[in-house]
mmCIF file of C-alpha atoms in Angstrom:
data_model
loop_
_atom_site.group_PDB
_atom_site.id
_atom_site.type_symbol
_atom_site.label_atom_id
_atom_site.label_comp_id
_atom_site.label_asym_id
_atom_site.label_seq_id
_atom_site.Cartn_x
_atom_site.Cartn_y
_atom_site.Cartn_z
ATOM 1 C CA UNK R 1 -12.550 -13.767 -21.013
ATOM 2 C CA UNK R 2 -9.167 -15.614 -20.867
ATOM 3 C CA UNK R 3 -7.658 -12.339 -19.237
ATOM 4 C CA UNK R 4 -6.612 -13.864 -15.922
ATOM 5 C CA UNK R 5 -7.446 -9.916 -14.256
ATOM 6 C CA UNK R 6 -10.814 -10.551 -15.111
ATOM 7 C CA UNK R 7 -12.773 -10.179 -12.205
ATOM 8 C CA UNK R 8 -15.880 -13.127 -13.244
ATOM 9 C CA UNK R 9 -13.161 -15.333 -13.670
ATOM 10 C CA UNK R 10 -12.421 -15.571 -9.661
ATOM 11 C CA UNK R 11 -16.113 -16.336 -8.442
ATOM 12 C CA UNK R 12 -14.047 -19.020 -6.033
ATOM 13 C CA UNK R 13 -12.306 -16.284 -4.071
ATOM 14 C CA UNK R 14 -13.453 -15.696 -0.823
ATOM 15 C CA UNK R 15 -15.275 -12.459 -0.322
ATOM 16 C CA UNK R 16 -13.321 -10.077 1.934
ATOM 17 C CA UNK R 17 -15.195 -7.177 4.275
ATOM 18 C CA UNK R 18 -12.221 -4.873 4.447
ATOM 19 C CA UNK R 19 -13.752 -2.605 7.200
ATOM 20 C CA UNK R 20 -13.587 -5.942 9.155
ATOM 21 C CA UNK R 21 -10.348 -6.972 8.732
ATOM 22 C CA UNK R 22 -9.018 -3.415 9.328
ATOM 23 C CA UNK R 23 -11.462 -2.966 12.575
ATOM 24 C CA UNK R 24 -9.932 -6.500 14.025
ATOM 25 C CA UNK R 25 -6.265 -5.006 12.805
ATOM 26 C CA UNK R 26 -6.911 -1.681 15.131
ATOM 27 C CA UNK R 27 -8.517 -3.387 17.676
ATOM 28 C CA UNK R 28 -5.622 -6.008 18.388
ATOM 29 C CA UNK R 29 -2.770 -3.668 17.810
ATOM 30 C CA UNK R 30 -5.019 -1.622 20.533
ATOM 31 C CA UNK R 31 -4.545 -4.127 22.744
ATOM 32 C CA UNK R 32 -1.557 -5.322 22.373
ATOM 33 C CA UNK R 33 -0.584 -1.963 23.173
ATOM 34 C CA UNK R 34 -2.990 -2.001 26.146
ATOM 35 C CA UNK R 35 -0.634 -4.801 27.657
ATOM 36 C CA UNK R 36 2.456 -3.517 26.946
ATOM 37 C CA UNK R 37 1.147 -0.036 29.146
ATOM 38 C CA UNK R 38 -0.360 -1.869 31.749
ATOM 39 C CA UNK R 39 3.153 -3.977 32.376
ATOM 40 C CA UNK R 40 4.770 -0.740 32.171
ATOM 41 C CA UNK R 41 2.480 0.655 34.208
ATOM 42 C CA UNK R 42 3.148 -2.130 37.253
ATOM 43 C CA UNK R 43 6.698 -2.453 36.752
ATOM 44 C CA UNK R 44 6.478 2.071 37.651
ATOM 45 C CA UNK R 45 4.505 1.610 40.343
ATOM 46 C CA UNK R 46 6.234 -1.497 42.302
ATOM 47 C CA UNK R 47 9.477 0.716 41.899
#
């Protein structure tokens, strides 16, 4: 047990849902894309 890769040893560690953190990833990269298309969008049309 005093291999520091062992995984009991890190019961402090916060647990992680990955399917979270990677649906929150895609969905604010989705928007922040949304944005930058809609500006584009506005700036095209007011030409």
């Amino acid at each position: 047990m005093s291999d520091p890769k062992h995984p009991e040893l890190h019961v402090y560690e916060e647990p992680r849902n990955d399917f979270m953190d990677v649906g929150i990833g895609f969905g604010a990269f989705f928007g922040f894309l949304f944005i930058i298309a809609a500006v584009a969008t506005v700036i095209q049309v007011m030409k």
